[in-house]
């Protein structure tokens, strides 16, 4: 007998982006969306269109360019929000308006300052308006897990009657407990007379570390859509992690009577891309996508795996895309081999010029590093391409001198458009000296919110990937730079962030007062 479909609704670009600092530019959003489409997620929530012009454009760009996944925009239950969401997704092959209003006593009384009857009325009007703009409408009972059951039933029934085809019952504050939450979904489906006309969805936050457990319990209660994010990114402690949900359902197919359409081999590439763009590293012991997730250290385990893999492995690393550390290419590899490997990794170039530029970068890297791994190739192309605009900064050369007993000193040649500057600066450390030197020219008036370095592969020859997060007037950008020399990578990342700040619009929704 065939299993029920479990709809995977990815909200990395909306709830994930609401993590402080995880802001993405619209072109970064599109890159993530393309990979989500390749991952075969059913619905991509691309953003909160009303939050800022940047958010609107981000949702629109994703909606206009994604073909295989449905593209959703979030909207509060207000006319302005819903119309803006409708406008943003108008060009989508398949769109969705996701409207929400809080339904718990504490939210209605203190946040909305509205009587329950008014909330009910607003929900109905909002769903009707959304339906007049889009044939696919999702309605969320914000703080649903703390709502009174009878009220949750009434508003759910009314929303379905008004035209919502998906009803989402979020555990907004991560308070739910699996048995109780699964039971809530089951009782709701049983009690609402028209529940057969909608898909029930869950959206769990991870404040108690229970987001995935709660989501899976809800599936047992009848939920057929899970809202989740890559790497569990999201507000506060994050959302249910897509990779954990998908692999739990697949690995324990004996328990869960549902199946997803996800192409799991794209999970690790998606995790890497999101981590690289947001600057949020993945902890080594993170399930599925952590570097240690499939590493067996204990001799007993290694022995067992060698004799019979299933003794200690419940999933196969390659099934979730862990081929990324395979040794592939070196200095003598030709253009055809490099191009073929890019293709195998699903990396597509817009034109010959872009491929040529990537090949040049590959050769430069191969001169510094003997063994080029898949992860190196991915980083090579995932560097933001921000040097195209006329007044963009680009690095010509960098020299740094440092040693015990003297202040580190950086000497930089920098181009801005056609103008070249040579600057020097001292700093508290080598990186500080580099950033101060760049700032002598840039005078960007930005705040440095994050500086982090991650090794792309293993060993001292590995490329370091640096993330620099800058903030200015509420706008946040994450610049990245990779190089076998961490100081060069730092300079590249700072310059990338400056270029992002002056080009692509991106804003953290919460900072825009939404
Ligand atoms: O956590 C939440 O309740 C949400 C809703 C807007 C779906 O993100
Ligand atoms: Zn949420």
Coordinates of C-alpha atoms and ligand atoms in Angstrom, one line a residue:
X1 CA 0.0 0.0 0.0
X2 CA 1.4 3.4 -0.9
X3 CA 2.3 5.8 1.9
X4 CA 0.9 9.3 2.5
X5 CA 3.0 12.1 1.1
X6 CA 4.7 14.3 3.8
X7 CA 5.0 17.8 2.4
X8 CA 8.3 19.4 3.2
X9 CA 8.0 23.1 3.6
X10 CA 11.3 24.8 3.9
X11 CA 11.5 28.1 5.7
X12 CA 15.3 28.6 5.8
X13 CA 14.8 31.8 3.7
X14 CA 12.2 33.2 6.1
X15 CA 12.3 31.9 9.7
X16 CA 15.9 30.8 9.2
X17 CA 16.8 34.2 8.0
X18 CA 15.2 35.7 11.1
X19 CA 18.1 34.3 13.2
X20 CA 20.0 37.4 14.3
X21 CA 22.9 37.8 11.8
X22 CA 21.7 35.2 9.3
X23 CA 20.6 37.9 6.8
X24 CA 20.9 37.0 3.2
X25 CA 21.0 39.2 0.1
X26 CA 18.5 38.5 -2.6
X27 CA 21.0 36.8 -4.9
X28 CA 22.1 34.6 -2.0
X29 CA 18.5 33.8 -1.4
X30 CA 18.1 32.7 -5.0
X31 CA 21.2 30.5 -4.7
X32 CA 19.8 28.8 -1.7
X33 CA 16.4 28.5 -3.4
X34 CA 17.9 26.8 -6.4
X35 CA 19.5 24.2 -4.2
X36 CA 16.3 23.7 -2.3
X37 CA 14.6 23.1 -5.6
X38 CA 17.2 20.5 -6.4
X39 CA 16.7 19.0 -3.0
X40 CA 13.0 18.7 -4.2
X41 CA 11.4 20.5 -1.3
X42 CA 7.7 20.9 -2.0
X43 CA 7.4 24.5 -0.7
X44 CA 10.0 27.2 -0.3
X45 CA 9.0 30.0 2.0
X46 CA 11.0 32.7 0.4
X47 CA 10.5 35.5 2.9
X48 CA 8.2 38.0 4.5
X49 CA 7.4 40.3 1.6
X50 CA 6.1 43.3 3.7
X51 CA 9.2 43.3 6.0
X52 CA 11.3 45.5 3.7
X53 CA 11.8 46.3 0.1
X54 CA 14.8 43.9 0.1
X55 CA 12.6 41.1 1.4
X56 CA 9.9 41.8 -1.2
X57 CA 12.5 41.7 -4.0
X58 CA 14.0 38.6 -2.5
X59 CA 10.7 36.8 -2.5
X60 CA 9.9 38.0 -6.0
X61 CA 13.3 36.9 -7.4
X62 CA 12.8 33.4 -6.0
X63 CA 9.1 33.3 -7.1
X64 CA 10.1 34.4 -10.6
X65 CA 12.9 31.8 -11.0
X66 CA 11.8 28.6 -9.2
X67 CA 9.9 26.2 -11.3
X68 CA 9.6 22.9 -9.5
X69 CA 8.8 23.9 -5.9
X70 CA 5.9 26.0 -4.7
X71 CA 7.0 29.5 -3.5
X72 CA 5.4 31.0 -0.4
X73 CA 5.5 34.4 1.2
X74 CA 4.5 35.0 4.8
X75 CA 1.9 37.7 5.6
X76 CA 0.3 38.8 8.9
X77 CA -3.4 38.8 8.8
X78 CA -3.7 42.3 7.5
X79 CA -4.8 43.6 4.1
X80 CA -1.5 45.4 3.4
X81 CA 0.6 42.3 4.2
X82 CA -1.5 40.0 2.2
X83 CA -1.6 42.2 -0.9
X84 CA 2.2 42.6 -0.7
X85 CA 2.7 38.9 -0.4
X86 CA 0.4 38.3 -3.4
X87 CA 2.3 40.8 -5.4
X88 CA 5.7 39.2 -4.6
X89 CA 4.6 35.7 -5.6
X90 CA 2.5 36.7 -8.6
X91 CA 5.2 35.5 -11.0
X92 CA 5.5 32.1 -9.4
X93 CA 4.9 28.9 -11.3
X94 CA 3.1 27.7 -8.2
X95 CA 2.6 30.2 -5.4
X96 CA 1.3 30.3 -1.8
X97 CA 0.2 33.0 0.6
X98 CA 0.9 32.0 4.1
X99 CA -1.1 34.2 6.5
X100 CA -1.0 34.0 10.3
X101 CA -2.5 35.4 13.4
X102 CA -1.8 34.5 17.1
X103 CA -4.5 32.4 18.7
X104 CA -3.3 31.8 22.3
X105 CA -4.8 33.8 25.2
X106 CA -1.5 35.3 26.1
X107 CA -0.7 36.6 22.6
X108 CA -4.3 37.8 21.9
X109 CA -4.5 39.7 25.2
X110 CA -1.0 41.2 25.4
X111 CA 0.4 41.3 21.9
X112 CA -2.6 41.8 19.7
X113 CA -4.9 43.3 22.3
X114 CA -7.8 41.8 20.5
X115 CA -10.8 39.8 21.7
X116 CA -10.9 36.2 20.4
X117 CA -14.0 37.0 18.3
X118 CA -12.1 39.8 16.5
X119 CA -9.2 37.4 15.9
X120 CA -11.6 34.9 14.4
X121 CA -13.1 37.6 12.1
X122 CA -9.7 38.8 11.0
X123 CA -8.6 35.2 10.2
X124 CA -11.6 34.7 8.0
X125 CA -11.3 38.0 6.2
X126 CA -7.5 37.4 5.7
X127 CA -7.9 33.9 4.2
X128 CA -10.7 35.1 1.9
X129 CA -8.5 38.0 0.7
X130 CA -5.5 35.7 0.2
X131 CA -7.7 33.3 -1.7
X132 CA -8.8 36.0 -4.0
X133 CA -5.1 36.6 -4.9
X134 CA -3.8 33.1 -4.9
X135 CA -5.3 29.6 -5.2
X136 CA -3.1 28.1 -2.5
X137 CA -3.5 29.6 1.0
X138 CA -2.0 28.5 4.3
X139 CA -3.3 29.7 7.6
X140 CA -1.2 29.5 10.7
X141 CA -2.5 29.7 14.3
X142 CA 0.5 31.4 15.8
X143 CA 1.4 30.0 19.2
X144 CA -1.1 27.3 18.3
X145 CA 0.4 24.8 20.9
X146 CA -0.6 27.2 23.7
X147 CA -4.1 28.0 22.3
X148 CA -7.3 27.0 23.9
X149 CA -8.5 23.8 22.2
X150 CA -12.1 24.9 21.5
X151 CA -10.9 28.2 20.0
X152 CA -8.3 26.4 17.9
X153 CA -11.0 24.2 16.5
X154 CA -13.3 27.1 15.7
X155 CA -10.7 29.2 13.9
X156 CA -9.4 26.1 12.0
X157 CA -12.9 25.2 10.8
X158 CA -13.5 28.8 9.8
X159 CA -10.2 29.2 8.0
X160 CA -10.8 26.0 6.0
X161 CA -14.3 27.2 5.1
X162 CA -12.8 30.6 4.0
X163 CA -10.5 28.7 1.6
X164 CA -7.3 27.7 3.4
X165 CA -6.0 24.4 2.1
X166 CA -3.2 24.1 4.7
X167 CA -3.6 24.6 8.4
X168 CA -0.4 25.1 10.4
X169 CA -0.3 24.8 14.1
X170 CA 3.0 26.2 15.2
X171 CA 4.8 25.5 18.5
X172 CA 6.0 29.1 18.2
X173 CA 7.8 29.2 21.6
X174 CA 9.2 25.7 21.6
X175 CA 7.1 24.7 24.6
X176 CA 5.5 21.6 23.2
X177 CA 6.2 18.1 24.3
X178 CA 6.0 15.2 21.8
X179 CA 3.2 13.2 23.3
X180 CA 1.1 16.2 24.1
X181 CA 1.7 18.0 20.8
X182 CA 1.1 14.9 18.7
X183 CA -2.1 14.4 20.6
X184 CA -3.1 18.0 20.0
X185 CA -2.8 17.5 16.2
X186 CA -4.8 14.2 16.4
X187 CA -7.6 15.8 18.4
X188 CA -7.8 18.8 16.2
X189 CA -8.1 16.7 13.1
X190 CA -10.8 14.6 14.8
X191 CA -12.8 17.5 16.2
X192 CA -12.8 19.9 13.2
X193 CA -15.7 18.8 10.9
X194 CA -14.1 19.9 7.6
X195 CA -10.5 18.8 8.5
X196 CA -10.5 16.4 5.5
X197 CA -10.4 19.5 3.2
X198 CA -7.0 20.6 4.5
X199 CA -3.5 19.4 5.1
X200 CA -2.4 19.8 8.7
X201 CA 1.0 21.2 9.2
X202 CA 3.4 21.8 12.0
X203 CA 6.1 24.3 12.6
X204 CA 8.2 23.6 15.7
X205 CA 10.8 25.7 17.4
X206 CA 13.7 24.2 19.3
X207 CA 13.8 26.0 22.6
X208 CA 13.8 22.7 24.5
X209 CA 15.6 20.8 21.8
X210 CA 12.3 19.0 20.9
X211 CA 11.5 20.6 17.5
X212 CA 12.2 17.4 15.5
X213 CA 10.7 15.1 18.1
X214 CA 7.5 17.3 18.2
X215 CA 7.3 17.4 14.4
X216 CA 7.6 13.6 14.2
X217 CA 5.0 13.1 16.9
X218 CA 2.7 15.4 15.0
X219 CA 3.1 13.2 11.9
X220 CA 1.9 10.2 14.0
X221 CA -1.0 12.4 15.0
X222 CA -1.9 13.0 11.3
X223 CA 0.1 16.1 10.2
X224 CA 1.1 15.8 6.6
X225 CA 3.3 18.9 6.3
X226 CA 6.4 19.7 8.3
X227 CA 7.9 23.2 8.3
X228 CA 11.6 23.0 8.8
X229 CA 15.0 24.6 7.9
X230 CA 18.4 23.5 6.7
X231 CA 20.7 23.0 9.7
X232 CA 17.8 23.8 12.0
X233 CA 18.4 27.6 11.4
X234 CA 15.7 29.9 12.8
X235 CA 14.5 32.2 15.5
X236 CA 16.2 31.8 18.9
X237 CA 17.2 28.1 19.2
X238 CA 16.0 27.5 15.6
X239 CA 13.4 25.4 13.8
X240 CA 13.1 21.6 13.2
X241 CA 16.0 20.6 11.0
X242 CA 15.0 19.5 7.6
X243 CA 17.8 16.9 7.3
X244 CA 16.8 15.3 10.6
X245 CA 13.1 15.1 9.8
X246 CA 13.7 13.7 6.4
X247 CA 16.2 11.1 7.4
X248 CA 14.2 10.0 10.5
X249 CA 11.1 9.4 8.3
X250 CA 13.2 7.5 5.8
X251 CA 15.4 5.5 8.2
X252 CA 12.4 4.5 10.4
X253 CA 10.1 3.8 7.5
X254 CA 8.9 0.9 9.7
X255 CA 7.3 3.4 12.0
X256 CA 6.3 6.4 9.9
X257 CA 3.6 5.8 7.4
X258 CA 4.7 8.7 5.2
X259 CA 7.3 9.5 2.5
X260 CA 8.9 12.7 1.2
X261 CA 10.0 13.6 -2.3
X262 CA 13.4 14.8 -1.0
X263 CA 16.6 14.0 -2.9
X264 CA 18.7 13.3 0.2
X265 CA 22.0 13.4 -1.7
X266 CA 21.6 17.2 -1.9
X267 CA 21.3 17.5 1.9
X268 CA 25.1 18.0 2.7
X269 CA 25.6 20.5 -0.2
X270 CA 22.5 22.5 1.0
X271 CA 23.8 22.4 4.6
X272 CA 27.2 23.7 3.4
X273 CA 25.8 26.5 1.3
X274 CA 23.5 27.8 4.0
X275 CA 26.3 27.6 6.5
X276 CA 28.7 29.5 4.2
X277 CA 26.2 32.2 3.3
X278 CA 25.0 32.9 6.8
X279 CA 28.3 32.4 8.6
X280 CA 26.6 29.9 11.0
X281 CA 28.9 27.0 11.3
X282 CA 27.5 23.5 11.7
X283 CA 28.6 21.8 15.0
X284 CA 30.8 18.7 14.3
X285 CA 28.4 16.3 16.1
X286 CA 25.3 17.7 14.4
X287 CA 23.1 14.8 13.2
X288 CA 23.4 14.0 9.5
X289 CA 25.4 17.1 8.4
X290 CA 28.0 17.4 11.1
X291 CA 31.5 16.4 10.0
X292 CA 31.6 13.7 12.7
X293 CA 28.1 12.4 11.9
X294 CA 29.5 9.4 10.1
X295 CA 33.0 9.2 11.7
X296 CA 33.8 6.1 13.8
X297 CA 36.6 6.8 16.3
X298 CA 36.3 3.9 18.6
X299 CA 38.3 0.8 17.5
X300 CA 35.4 -1.5 18.4
X301 CA 33.1 0.5 16.1
X302 CA 35.6 0.7 13.3
X303 CA 36.1 -3.1 13.5
X304 CA 32.3 -3.7 13.5
X305 CA 31.8 -1.4 10.5
X306 CA 34.5 -3.1 8.5
X307 CA 33.0 -6.5 9.2
X308 CA 29.4 -5.5 8.6
X309 CA 28.5 -1.9 8.0
X310 CA 25.1 -2.0 9.6
X311 CA 26.6 -2.9 13.0
X312 CA 27.1 0.7 13.7
X313 CA 25.7 2.7 10.8
X314 CA 21.9 3.2 10.4
X315 CA 22.3 5.4 7.3
X316 CA 24.9 5.6 4.5
X317 CA 26.9 8.8 4.4
X318 CA 26.8 8.9 0.6
X319 CA 23.0 8.8 0.7
X320 CA 22.9 12.3 2.3
X321 CA 25.6 13.7 0.0
X322 CA 28.7 13.0 2.0
X323 CA 31.0 12.5 -0.9
X324 CA 32.2 16.0 -0.6
X325 CA 35.6 15.1 0.7
X326 CA 36.6 12.8 -2.1
X327 CA 39.9 13.6 -3.6
X328 CA 39.2 14.8 -7.1
X329 CA 41.6 17.0 -8.8
X330 CA 45.1 18.5 -8.8
X331 CA 47.4 21.0 -10.5
X332 CA 47.5 18.9 -13.7
X333 CA 43.8 18.4 -14.1
X334 CA 42.5 19.8 -17.4
X335 CA 39.6 22.0 -18.1
X336 CA 37.4 19.1 -19.2
X337 CA 37.9 17.2 -16.0
X338 CA 37.3 20.3 -13.8
X339 CA 34.1 21.1 -15.8
X340 CA 32.9 17.5 -15.5
X341 CA 33.4 17.5 -11.7
X342 CA 31.6 20.8 -11.4
X343 CA 28.7 19.3 -13.3
X344 CA 28.7 16.2 -11.1
X345 CA 28.4 18.5 -8.1
X346 CA 25.4 20.2 -9.7
X347 CA 27.3 23.5 -10.2
X348 CA 26.0 25.2 -13.3
X349 CA 27.5 28.3 -14.9
X350 CA 25.5 31.0 -16.6
X351 CA 27.9 31.2 -19.5
X352 CA 31.4 30.3 -20.8
X353 CA 32.9 33.4 -19.2
X354 CA 31.8 32.3 -15.8
X355 CA 33.2 28.8 -16.3
X356 CA 36.5 30.3 -17.5
X357 CA 36.7 32.5 -14.4
X358 CA 36.1 29.5 -12.2
X359 CA 38.8 27.5 -14.0
X360 CA 41.3 30.3 -13.5
X361 CA 40.4 30.3 -9.7
X362 CA 40.8 26.6 -9.7
X363 CA 44.3 26.8 -11.2
X364 CA 45.3 29.5 -8.7
X365 CA 44.1 27.3 -5.9
X366 CA 45.9 24.2 -7.3
X367 CA 49.1 26.1 -7.3
X368 CA 48.8 26.6 -3.6
X369 CA 47.2 23.3 -2.6
X370 CA 48.1 19.9 -4.0
X371 CA 44.8 18.1 -3.5
X372 CA 41.6 19.8 -4.5
X373 CA 38.5 18.3 -2.8
X374 CA 34.8 18.7 -3.7
X375 CA 34.4 21.1 -0.8
X376 CA 37.1 23.3 -2.3
X377 CA 35.3 23.4 -5.6
X378 CA 32.1 24.3 -3.9
X379 CA 33.7 27.1 -2.0
X380 CA 35.4 28.3 -5.1
X381 CA 32.1 29.0 -6.8
X382 CA 30.1 30.0 -3.7
X383 CA 32.2 33.1 -3.1
X384 CA 29.8 36.0 -3.6
X385 CA 30.5 37.6 -6.9
X386 CA 30.3 41.2 -5.8
X387 CA 33.1 42.8 -7.7
X388 CA 31.0 43.6 -10.8
X389 CA 29.6 47.0 -9.9
X390 CA 31.5 50.1 -10.9
X391 CA 32.5 51.3 -7.4
X392 CA 33.2 47.8 -6.0
X393 CA 36.4 47.2 -4.0
X394 CA 38.9 44.6 -5.1
X395 CA 42.1 43.4 -3.6
X396 CA 45.3 43.9 -5.6
X397 CA 47.8 42.7 -3.0
X398 CA 48.4 42.2 0.6
X399 CA 51.5 42.1 2.8
X400 CA 51.4 41.5 6.5
X401 CA 54.3 41.6 8.9
X402 CA 53.9 40.3 12.4
X403 CA 56.2 38.9 15.1
X404 CA 56.6 38.8 18.9
X405 CA 57.2 42.1 20.5
X406 CA 56.0 44.4 17.7
X407 CA 52.7 45.5 16.4
X408 CA 51.3 43.7 13.4
X409 CA 51.3 45.8 10.2
X410 CA 49.3 45.4 7.0
X411 CA 50.1 46.9 3.7
X412 CA 47.4 46.7 1.1
X413 CA 46.8 47.7 -2.5
X414 CA 43.1 48.1 -3.1
X415 CA 41.1 49.1 -6.2
X416 CA 37.8 50.9 -6.0
X417 CA 36.4 51.1 -9.5
X418 CA 39.3 52.5 -11.5
X419 CA 41.1 54.1 -8.5
X420 CA 44.0 52.3 -6.8
X421 CA 45.0 53.1 -3.2
X422 CA 48.0 51.9 -1.3
X423 CA 47.5 51.9 2.5
X424 CA 49.2 50.7 5.6
X425 CA 48.0 50.2 9.1
X426 CA 48.9 48.7 12.4
X427 CA 46.5 46.8 14.5
X428 CA 46.1 44.7 17.7
X429 CA 46.5 41.6 15.6
X430 CA 47.2 40.9 11.9
X431 CA 43.5 40.7 11.0
X432 CA 42.8 43.9 12.9
X433 CA 45.6 45.6 11.0
X434 CA 44.1 44.4 7.6
X435 CA 40.6 45.6 8.5
X436 CA 41.9 49.0 9.7
X437 CA 43.8 49.5 6.5
X438 CA 40.8 48.7 4.3
X439 CA 38.7 51.0 6.4
X440 CA 41.1 53.9 5.8
X441 CA 39.9 53.8 2.2
X442 CA 36.3 52.5 2.6
X443 CA 35.2 54.7 5.6
X444 CA 32.2 52.5 5.6
X445 CA 30.9 53.4 9.1
X446 CA 29.9 49.8 9.6
X447 CA 30.0 47.7 12.8
X448 CA 31.9 44.4 12.7
X449 CA 29.4 41.9 14.2
X450 CA 31.2 38.6 13.5
X451 CA 34.6 37.4 12.3
X452 CA 34.9 33.6 12.0
X453 CA 37.2 31.1 10.3
X454 CA 36.3 27.6 9.3
X455 CA 38.6 25.0 7.6
X456 CA 37.0 23.8 4.4
X457 CA 38.8 20.5 4.4
X458 CA 41.3 18.9 6.8
X459 CA 45.0 19.5 7.3
X460 CA 47.2 22.6 7.5
X461 CA 47.0 23.0 3.7
X462 CA 43.3 23.4 3.8
X463 CA 41.5 26.5 2.7
X464 CA 40.2 28.7 5.5
X465 CA 36.7 30.1 4.9
X466 CA 36.3 33.4 6.6
X467 CA 33.0 35.1 7.3
X468 CA 32.8 38.8 8.1
X469 CA 29.4 40.1 9.3
X470 CA 29.0 43.9 9.0
X471 CA 26.0 45.9 10.2
X472 CA 25.0 49.5 9.3
X473 CA 21.7 51.2 10.2
X474 CA 20.1 47.8 10.8
X475 CA 21.3 46.2 7.6
X476 CA 23.4 43.1 8.0
X477 CA 25.6 41.4 5.4
X478 CA 27.8 38.4 5.6
X479 CA 30.9 38.5 3.4
X480 CA 32.9 35.4 2.8
X481 CA 36.4 34.8 1.5
X482 CA 38.4 31.6 1.1
X483 CA 42.1 31.0 0.7
X484 CA 44.8 28.7 1.9
X485 CA 46.2 31.9 3.6
X486 CA 43.8 32.9 6.3
X487 CA 44.9 36.5 6.2
X488 CA 44.2 36.8 2.5
X489 CA 40.8 35.1 3.1
X490 CA 40.1 37.6 5.9
X491 CA 40.8 40.6 3.5
X492 CA 38.7 39.0 0.8
X493 CA 35.8 38.4 3.2
X494 CA 35.9 42.0 4.5
X495 CA 36.0 43.4 1.0
X496 CA 33.1 41.1 0.0
X497 CA 31.1 42.3 2.9
X498 CA 31.8 46.0 2.0
X499 CA 30.7 45.3 -1.6
X500 CA 27.5 43.6 -0.4
X501 CA 26.7 46.4 1.9
X502 CA 26.9 48.9 -1.0
X503 CA 25.2 46.8 -3.6
X504 CA 22.6 44.1 -3.0
X505 CA 19.8 45.1 -0.6
X506 CA 19.3 42.9 2.4
X507 CA 17.8 43.6 5.7
X508 CA 17.0 41.8 8.8
X509 CA 13.2 41.8 9.0
X510 CA 13.1 42.2 12.8
X511 CA 15.1 45.3 12.5
X512 CA 12.6 46.9 10.3
X513 CA 10.0 46.8 13.0
X514 CA 7.9 43.9 11.7
Ligands
LIG1 O1 6.9 30.4 14.8 C1 5.9 30.7 14.3 O2 4.8 30.7 14.8 C2 6.0 31.3 12.9 C3 4.7 31.5 12.2 C4 4.7 32.8 11.6 C5 4.4 30.4 11.3 O3 7.1 31.4 12.4
LIG2 ZN1 8.6 30.2 13.5

